[in-house]
């Protein structure tokens, strides 16, 4: 008899609805092969301190399919190649990760995460760890896959928020400016902006001017509705301007924290049009809550495929959705570039055909 395989699974980076669906699929499909699965807590940090690593049992995954968050915990600071010891000292701890991987007697590792986590996974693969990836981000900005789980839920949350903003904007005859996540890609703002009936959509892929936005707002008021809705991706920027940054990049983190563009836009609209404007940041609400049916199904399919890749010895690859099938793409392709909204996107064309302004 062949010895049973022992695999580890971890979730890294920001949380996203559907993570638990992936974990459940990885565990259950591994069990169908009579493999043992170890849950590694707090992303790659769990491979530096093995105290919380333990086998996943039936009670651990019971009822988690519909739950948001991740039962394994996560962190967006867990980079073993740039590990912070609590102060400013940065140390490469990747050799310890390899040592602990062997200490746990693992045959393979499933890393569920976005571009940052997948970049770490690629480096660990180059150091000899048999590892496969599952793309995760509400931003939908991972290359090599048409869509990532978590995105659909985040868009649904943002769309629901826009629906509610319409009533208060109309009641007070105001301009409401809502900021959503997405980092350097405008997928969430674009999709929820159209679905939620926004008048202006501002995304990183199309630099804007306040004058152009103000022009659209004036037209909106002149034509009778008496209120307006604007949605901004957090990475949207003025033509010739810089990103609005809330917090600079810190040790162990892949990116700076963006935030504040909605307040800038609302202030500019009020100054240029005289119309009362308010801003709000939807923030981490987009990451929470029960995953949609689509995200539960996609997460399940990707998790199962991760096990299939391990069974086939296909390491250094990421599970990806390339409709109608889930396939495998190399880590190099997944981390090669940020997947942004194409300039010739039919979704942008559809928005413009409806009279939505992009501020350009």
GROMACS .gro file of C-alpha atoms in nm:
model
  360
    1UNK     CA    1   0.000   0.000   0.000
    2UNK     CA    2   0.112   0.351  -0.080
    3UNK     CA    3   0.164   0.567   0.229
    4UNK     CA    4  -0.106   0.826   0.280
    5UNK     CA    5  -0.027   1.179   0.169
    6UNK     CA    6  -0.018   1.458   0.422
    7UNK     CA    7  -0.092   1.805   0.291
    8UNK     CA    8  -0.112   2.148   0.448
    9UNK     CA    9  -0.352   2.430   0.366
   10UNK     CA   10  -0.326   2.799   0.453
   11UNK     CA   11  -0.498   3.127   0.370
   12UNK     CA   12  -0.290   3.443   0.325
   13UNK     CA   13  -0.351   3.812   0.255
   14UNK     CA   14  -0.682   3.989   0.302
   15UNK     CA   15  -0.990   3.779   0.373
   16UNK     CA   16  -1.255   3.722   0.108
   17UNK     CA   17  -1.598   3.559   0.108
   18UNK     CA   18  -1.558   3.201  -0.012
   19UNK     CA   19  -1.234   3.115   0.167
   20UNK     CA   20  -1.408   2.860   0.385
   21UNK     CA   21  -1.567   2.704   0.078
   22UNK     CA   22  -1.218   2.647  -0.066
   23UNK     CA   23  -1.084   2.505   0.262
   24UNK     CA   24  -1.382   2.270   0.285
   25UNK     CA   25  -1.334   2.153  -0.074
   26UNK     CA   26  -0.961   2.094  -0.023
   27UNK     CA   27  -1.022   1.894   0.294
   28UNK     CA   28  -1.314   1.687   0.169
   29UNK     CA   29  -1.157   1.601  -0.167
   30UNK     CA   30  -0.833   1.508   0.012
   31UNK     CA   31  -1.024   1.283   0.248
   32UNK     CA   32  -1.184   1.109  -0.051
   33UNK     CA   33  -0.827   1.003  -0.136
   34UNK     CA   34  -0.761   0.911   0.228
   35UNK     CA   35  -0.509   1.193   0.269
   36UNK     CA   36  -0.448   1.378   0.593
   37UNK     CA   37  -0.488   1.759   0.595
   38UNK     CA   38  -0.317   1.995   0.836
   39UNK     CA   39  -0.460   2.343   0.888
   40UNK     CA   40  -0.190   2.612   0.904
   41UNK     CA   41  -0.307   2.924   1.085
   42UNK     CA   42  -0.235   3.290   1.005
   43UNK     CA   43  -0.100   3.238   0.657
   44UNK     CA   44   0.268   3.166   0.604
   45UNK     CA   45   0.336   3.283   0.961
   46UNK     CA   46   0.194   2.948   1.070
   47UNK     CA   47   0.495   2.777   0.916
   48UNK     CA   48   0.729   2.982   1.135
   49UNK     CA   49   0.554   2.888   1.459
   50UNK     CA   50   0.406   2.540   1.445
   51UNK     CA   51   0.222   2.563   1.775
   52UNK     CA   52  -0.119   2.611   1.613
   53UNK     CA   53  -0.077   2.369   1.321
   54UNK     CA   54  -0.310   2.073   1.362
   55UNK     CA   55  -0.506   1.816   1.162
   56UNK     CA   56  -0.841   1.932   1.030
   57UNK     CA   57  -1.126   1.709   1.145
   58UNK     CA   58  -1.488   1.670   1.042
   59UNK     CA   59  -1.609   1.909   1.310
   60UNK     CA   60  -1.370   2.177   1.181
   61UNK     CA   61  -1.535   2.202   0.841
   62UNK     CA   62  -1.894   2.123   0.934
   63UNK     CA   63  -2.122   2.411   0.836
   64UNK     CA   64  -1.846   2.642   0.709
   65UNK     CA   65  -1.954   2.651   0.343
   66UNK     CA   66  -2.177   2.953   0.397
   67UNK     CA   67  -1.953   3.137   0.642
   68UNK     CA   68  -1.750   3.444   0.557
   69UNK     CA   69  -1.391   3.486   0.672
   70UNK     CA   70  -1.154   3.192   0.716
   71UNK     CA   71  -1.140   2.933   0.991
   72UNK     CA   72  -0.761   2.928   0.954
   73UNK     CA   73  -0.712   3.299   1.009
   74UNK     CA   74  -0.501   3.516   0.781
   75UNK     CA   75  -0.263   3.810   0.770
   76UNK     CA   76  -0.145   4.052   0.502
   77UNK     CA   77   0.191   4.094   0.675
   78UNK     CA   78   0.301   3.729   0.669
   79UNK     CA   79   0.592   3.732   0.425
   80UNK     CA   80   0.864   3.489   0.541
   81UNK     CA   81   1.110   3.648   0.300
   82UNK     CA   82   1.063   3.984   0.477
   83UNK     CA   83   0.963   3.878   0.824
   84UNK     CA   84   0.935   4.145   1.090
   85UNK     CA   85   1.023   4.043   1.445
   86UNK     CA   86   0.797   4.311   1.593
   87UNK     CA   87   1.035   4.599   1.554
   88UNK     CA   88   1.195   4.741   1.245
   89UNK     CA   89   1.433   4.450   1.194
   90UNK     CA   90   1.353   4.251   0.878
   91UNK     CA   91   1.480   3.898   0.836
   92UNK     CA   92   1.454   3.632   0.566
   93UNK     CA   93   1.293   3.335   0.740
   94UNK     CA   94   1.218   3.131   0.429
   95UNK     CA   95   1.473   2.863   0.519
   96UNK     CA   96   1.286   2.808   0.847
   97UNK     CA   97   0.963   2.764   0.649
   98UNK     CA   98   1.130   2.493   0.439
   99UNK     CA   99   1.268   2.328   0.752
  100UNK     CA  100   0.929   2.330   0.924
  101UNK     CA  101   0.756   2.201   0.611
  102UNK     CA  102   0.983   1.897   0.629
  103UNK     CA  103   0.942   1.873   1.006
  104UNK     CA  104   0.565   1.843   0.959
  105UNK     CA  105   0.631   1.564   0.705
  106UNK     CA  106   0.410   1.735   0.449
  107UNK     CA  107   0.391   1.608   0.092
  108UNK     CA  108   0.239   1.927  -0.048
  109UNK     CA  109   0.103   2.267   0.046
  110UNK     CA  110  -0.209   2.451  -0.076
  111UNK     CA  111  -0.171   2.829  -0.057
  112UNK     CA  112  -0.492   3.028  -0.094
  113UNK     CA  113  -0.424   3.396  -0.156
  114UNK     CA  114  -0.389   3.693  -0.386
  115UNK     CA  115  -0.093   3.819  -0.585
  116UNK     CA  116   0.120   3.877  -0.274
  117UNK     CA  117   0.060   3.528  -0.135
  118UNK     CA  118   0.109   3.370  -0.478
  119UNK     CA  119   0.440   3.555  -0.517
  120UNK     CA  120   0.553   3.406  -0.185
  121UNK     CA  121   0.428   3.065  -0.302
  122UNK     CA  122   0.634   3.093  -0.620
  123UNK     CA  123   0.949   3.173  -0.421
  124UNK     CA  124   0.890   2.882  -0.185
  125UNK     CA  125   0.835   2.653  -0.482
  126UNK     CA  126   1.174   2.763  -0.614
  127UNK     CA  127   1.320   2.667  -0.276
  128UNK     CA  128   1.188   2.314  -0.317
  129UNK     CA  129   0.845   2.313  -0.151
  130UNK     CA  130   0.582   2.126  -0.357
  131UNK     CA  131   0.309   2.388  -0.355
  132UNK     CA  132  -0.007   2.474  -0.549
  133UNK     CA  133  -0.215   2.790  -0.535
  134UNK     CA  134  -0.576   2.903  -0.533
  135UNK     CA  135  -0.635   3.268  -0.637
  136UNK     CA  136  -0.825   3.476  -0.383
  137UNK     CA  137  -0.912   3.845  -0.385
  138UNK     CA  138  -1.225   4.056  -0.390
  139UNK     CA  139  -1.032   4.291  -0.622
  140UNK     CA  140  -1.038   4.039  -0.911
  141UNK     CA  141  -0.690   4.156  -1.013
  142UNK     CA  142  -0.502   3.823  -1.034
  143UNK     CA  143  -0.380   3.744  -1.385
  144UNK     CA  144  -0.443   3.406  -1.545
  145UNK     CA  145  -0.798   3.362  -1.418
  146UNK     CA  146  -1.116   3.520  -1.551
  147UNK     CA  147  -1.252   3.581  -1.204
  148UNK     CA  148  -1.152   3.522  -0.843
  149UNK     CA  149  -1.384   3.405  -0.568
  150UNK     CA  150  -1.491   3.682  -0.332
  151UNK     CA  151  -1.539   3.931  -0.614
  152UNK     CA  152  -1.903   3.849  -0.677
  153UNK     CA  153  -1.991   3.888  -0.308
  154UNK     CA  154  -1.804   4.218  -0.283
  155UNK     CA  155  -1.985   4.353  -0.589
  156UNK     CA  156  -2.319   4.244  -0.445
  157UNK     CA  157  -2.240   4.424  -0.118
  158UNK     CA  158  -2.138   4.743  -0.300
  159UNK     CA  159  -2.445   4.730  -0.523
  160UNK     CA  160  -2.674   4.695  -0.220
  161UNK     CA  161  -2.504   4.997  -0.062
  162UNK     CA  162  -2.561   5.203  -0.377
  163UNK     CA  163  -2.927   5.101  -0.378
  164UNK     CA  164  -2.962   5.240  -0.026
  165UNK     CA  165  -2.772   5.558  -0.110
  166UNK     CA  166  -3.024   5.646  -0.379
  167UNK     CA  167  -3.303   5.705  -0.130
  168UNK     CA  168  -3.104   5.931   0.103
  169UNK     CA  169  -2.947   6.118  -0.189
  170UNK     CA  170  -3.289   6.183  -0.339
  171UNK     CA  171  -3.441   6.286  -0.007
  172UNK     CA  172  -3.174   6.550   0.056
  173UNK     CA  173  -3.106   6.643  -0.308
  174UNK     CA  174  -2.741   6.559  -0.251
  175UNK     CA  175  -2.448   6.413  -0.436
  176UNK     CA  176  -2.336   6.092  -0.266
  177UNK     CA  177  -1.981   5.971  -0.337
  178UNK     CA  178  -1.897   5.615  -0.231
  179UNK     CA  179  -1.546   5.467  -0.221
  180UNK     CA  180  -1.494   5.095  -0.273
  181UNK     CA  181  -1.194   4.863  -0.261
  182UNK     CA  182  -1.005   4.728  -0.558
  183UNK     CA  183  -0.656   4.864  -0.504
  184UNK     CA  184  -0.508   4.934  -0.852
  185UNK     CA  185  -0.797   4.780  -1.049
  186UNK     CA  186  -1.149   4.911  -1.100
  187UNK     CA  187  -1.348   4.589  -1.128
  188UNK     CA  188  -1.561   4.635  -0.815
  189UNK     CA  189  -1.642   4.999  -0.887
  190UNK     CA  190  -1.723   4.927  -1.252
  191UNK     CA  191  -1.953   4.630  -1.198
  192UNK     CA  192  -2.133   4.762  -0.890
  193UNK     CA  193  -2.153   5.112  -1.038
  194UNK     CA  194  -2.348   4.986  -1.338
  195UNK     CA  195  -2.560   4.744  -1.135
  196UNK     CA  196  -2.631   5.013  -0.872
  197UNK     CA  197  -2.723   5.291  -1.114
  198UNK     CA  198  -2.429   5.527  -1.052
  199UNK     CA  199  -2.402   5.843  -1.261
  200UNK     CA  200  -2.023   5.862  -1.241
  201UNK     CA  201  -1.776   5.573  -1.208
  202UNK     CA  202  -1.413   5.654  -1.134
  203UNK     CA  203  -1.157   5.374  -1.180
  204UNK     CA  204  -0.776   5.355  -1.184
  205UNK     CA  205  -0.768   5.259  -1.551
  206UNK     CA  206  -0.923   5.593  -1.659
  207UNK     CA  207  -0.767   5.904  -1.500
  208UNK     CA  208  -1.030   6.173  -1.442
  209UNK     CA  209  -1.070   6.547  -1.398
  210UNK     CA  210  -1.294   6.712  -1.143
  211UNK     CA  211  -1.415   6.947  -1.415
  212UNK     CA  212  -1.548   6.653  -1.617
  213UNK     CA  213  -1.714   6.500  -1.312
  214UNK     CA  214  -1.872   6.836  -1.221
  215UNK     CA  215  -2.005   6.869  -1.577
  216UNK     CA  216  -2.189   6.539  -1.544
  217UNK     CA  217  -2.329   6.640  -1.204
  218UNK     CA  218  -2.464   6.969  -1.344
  219UNK     CA  219  -2.630   6.781  -1.631
  220UNK     CA  220  -2.787   6.542  -1.383
  221UNK     CA  221  -2.943   6.825  -1.181
  222UNK     CA  222  -3.048   7.022  -1.490
  223UNK     CA  223  -3.235   6.722  -1.627
  224UNK     CA  224  -3.453   6.691  -1.320
  225UNK     CA  225  -3.355   6.409  -1.083
  226UNK     CA  226  -3.205   6.655  -0.834
  227UNK     CA  227  -2.944   6.415  -0.692
  228UNK     CA  228  -2.646   6.214  -0.813
  229UNK     CA  229  -2.448   5.901  -0.725
  230UNK     CA  230  -2.072   5.870  -0.776
  231UNK     CA  231  -1.866   5.558  -0.708
  232UNK     CA  232  -1.486   5.567  -0.679
  233UNK     CA  233  -1.241   5.282  -0.678
  234UNK     CA  234  -0.986   5.348  -0.404
  235UNK     CA  235  -0.710   5.352  -0.667
  236UNK     CA  236  -0.875   5.612  -0.893
  237UNK     CA  237  -0.661   5.919  -0.954
  238UNK     CA  238  -0.681   6.263  -1.113
  239UNK     CA  239  -0.518   6.309  -1.451
  240UNK     CA  240  -0.156   6.391  -1.382
  241UNK     CA  241  -0.211   6.329  -1.010
  242UNK     CA  242  -0.098   6.069  -0.761
  243UNK     CA  243  -0.288   5.801  -0.576
  244UNK     CA  244  -0.451   5.909  -0.251
  245UNK     CA  245  -0.268   5.712   0.018
  246UNK     CA  246  -0.392   5.657   0.372
  247UNK     CA  247  -0.086   5.475   0.499
  248UNK     CA  248   0.256   5.419   0.342
  249UNK     CA  249   0.382   5.070   0.267
  250UNK     CA  250   0.521   4.897   0.576
  251UNK     CA  251   0.767   4.614   0.623
  252UNK     CA  252   0.621   4.278   0.525
  253UNK     CA  253   0.329   4.435   0.338
  254UNK     CA  254   0.304   4.425  -0.037
  255UNK     CA  255   0.128   4.758  -0.088
  256UNK     CA  256   0.050   5.094   0.069
  257UNK     CA  257  -0.301   5.144   0.209
  258UNK     CA  258  -0.513   5.348  -0.028
  259UNK     CA  259  -0.802   5.565   0.084
  260UNK     CA  260  -0.947   5.913   0.071
  261UNK     CA  261  -1.035   5.956  -0.295
  262UNK     CA  262  -1.412   5.981  -0.224
  263UNK     CA  263  -1.361   6.270   0.016
  264UNK     CA  264  -1.144   6.449  -0.239
  265UNK     CA  265  -1.404   6.401  -0.513
  266UNK     CA  266  -1.699   6.507  -0.294
  267UNK     CA  267  -1.515   6.821  -0.188
  268UNK     CA  268  -1.432   6.903  -0.550
  269UNK     CA  269  -1.790   6.851  -0.667
  270UNK     CA  270  -1.931   7.078  -0.398
  271UNK     CA  271  -1.674   7.347  -0.475
  272UNK     CA  272  -1.731   7.337  -0.853
  273UNK     CA  273  -2.108   7.288  -0.862
  274UNK     CA  274  -2.235   7.430  -0.534
  275UNK     CA  275  -2.428   7.109  -0.478
  276UNK     CA  276  -2.417   6.959  -0.131
  277UNK     CA  277  -2.201   6.649  -0.142
  278UNK     CA  278  -2.124   6.372   0.103
  279UNK     CA  279  -1.867   6.093   0.092
  280UNK     CA  280  -1.850   5.753   0.253
  281UNK     CA  281  -1.609   5.461   0.247
  282UNK     CA  282  -1.768   5.118   0.224
  283UNK     CA  283  -1.445   4.959   0.349
  284UNK     CA  284  -1.425   4.615   0.500
  285UNK     CA  285  -1.797   4.548   0.467
  286UNK     CA  286  -1.702   4.430   0.118
  287UNK     CA  287  -1.492   4.152   0.267
  288UNK     CA  288  -1.752   4.024   0.513
  289UNK     CA  289  -2.075   3.833   0.511
  290UNK     CA  290  -2.194   3.511   0.356
  291UNK     CA  291  -2.048   3.434   0.012
  292UNK     CA  292  -2.287   3.435  -0.281
  293UNK     CA  293  -2.385   3.113  -0.453
  294UNK     CA  294  -2.139   3.194  -0.731
  295UNK     CA  295  -1.847   3.236  -0.488
  296UNK     CA  296  -1.935   2.919  -0.298
  297UNK     CA  297  -1.940   2.719  -0.621
  298UNK     CA  298  -1.625   2.879  -0.764
  299UNK     CA  299  -1.436   2.835  -0.438
  300UNK     CA  300  -1.539   2.470  -0.426
  301UNK     CA  301  -1.429   2.406  -0.785
  302UNK     CA  302  -1.092   2.572  -0.729
  303UNK     CA  303  -1.033   2.381  -0.405
  304UNK     CA  304  -1.105   2.048  -0.570
  305UNK     CA  305  -0.873   2.135  -0.858
  306UNK     CA  306  -0.593   2.215  -0.613
  307UNK     CA  307  -0.610   1.856  -0.488
  308UNK     CA  308  -0.619   1.728  -0.846
  309UNK     CA  309  -0.300   1.926  -0.919
  310UNK     CA  310  -0.128   1.771  -0.617
  311UNK     CA  311  -0.237   1.423  -0.725
  312UNK     CA  312  -0.093   1.487  -1.071
  313UNK     CA  313   0.231   1.629  -0.927
  314UNK     CA  314   0.158   1.961  -1.095
  315UNK     CA  315   0.336   2.192  -0.851
  316UNK     CA  316   0.417   2.558  -0.907
  317UNK     CA  317   0.072   2.607  -1.060
  318UNK     CA  318  -0.245   2.792  -0.962
  319UNK     CA  319  -0.602   2.675  -1.015
  320UNK     CA  320  -0.778   2.918  -1.248
  321UNK     CA  321  -1.120   2.972  -1.399
  322UNK     CA  322  -1.104   2.979  -1.777
  323UNK     CA  323  -1.469   2.920  -1.871
  324UNK     CA  324  -1.619   2.676  -1.902
  325UNK     CA  325  -1.348   2.489  -1.711
  326UNK     CA  326  -1.116   2.525  -1.416
  327UNK     CA  327  -0.760   2.480  -1.538
  328UNK     CA  328  -0.401   2.523  -1.414
  329UNK     CA  329  -0.172   2.817  -1.488
  330UNK     CA  330   0.191   2.864  -1.375
  331UNK     CA  331   0.260   3.092  -1.081
  332UNK     CA  332   0.474   3.304  -1.315
  333UNK     CA  333   0.168   3.391  -1.523
  334UNK     CA  334  -0.049   3.460  -1.219
  335UNK     CA  335   0.198   3.710  -1.072
  336UNK     CA  336   0.325   3.855  -1.400
  337UNK     CA  337   0.100   4.162  -1.390
  338UNK     CA  338  -0.200   4.316  -1.220
  339UNK     CA  339  -0.517   4.228  -1.412
  340UNK     CA  340  -0.685   4.561  -1.483
  341UNK     CA  341  -1.005   4.655  -1.663
  342UNK     CA  342  -0.921   4.662  -2.036
  343UNK     CA  343  -0.966   4.997  -2.208
  344UNK     CA  344  -1.176   4.828  -2.478
  345UNK     CA  345  -1.394   4.640  -2.227
  346UNK     CA  346  -1.752   4.592  -2.345
  347UNK     CA  347  -1.857   4.666  -1.985
  348UNK     CA  348  -1.709   5.017  -2.016
  349UNK     CA  349  -1.878   5.058  -2.353
  350UNK     CA  350  -2.210   4.952  -2.202
  351UNK     CA  351  -2.171   5.204  -1.919
  352UNK     CA  352  -2.093   5.487  -2.157
  353UNK     CA  353  -2.390   5.389  -2.374
  354UNK     CA  354  -2.607   5.446  -2.065
  355UNK     CA  355  -2.466   5.794  -2.020
  356UNK     CA  356  -2.242   5.706  -1.724
  357UNK     CA  357  -1.939   5.933  -1.698
  358UNK     CA  358  -1.588   5.813  -1.621
  359UNK     CA  359  -1.462   6.164  -1.566
  360UNK     CA  360  -1.231   6.155  -1.868
   0.00000   0.00000   0.00000
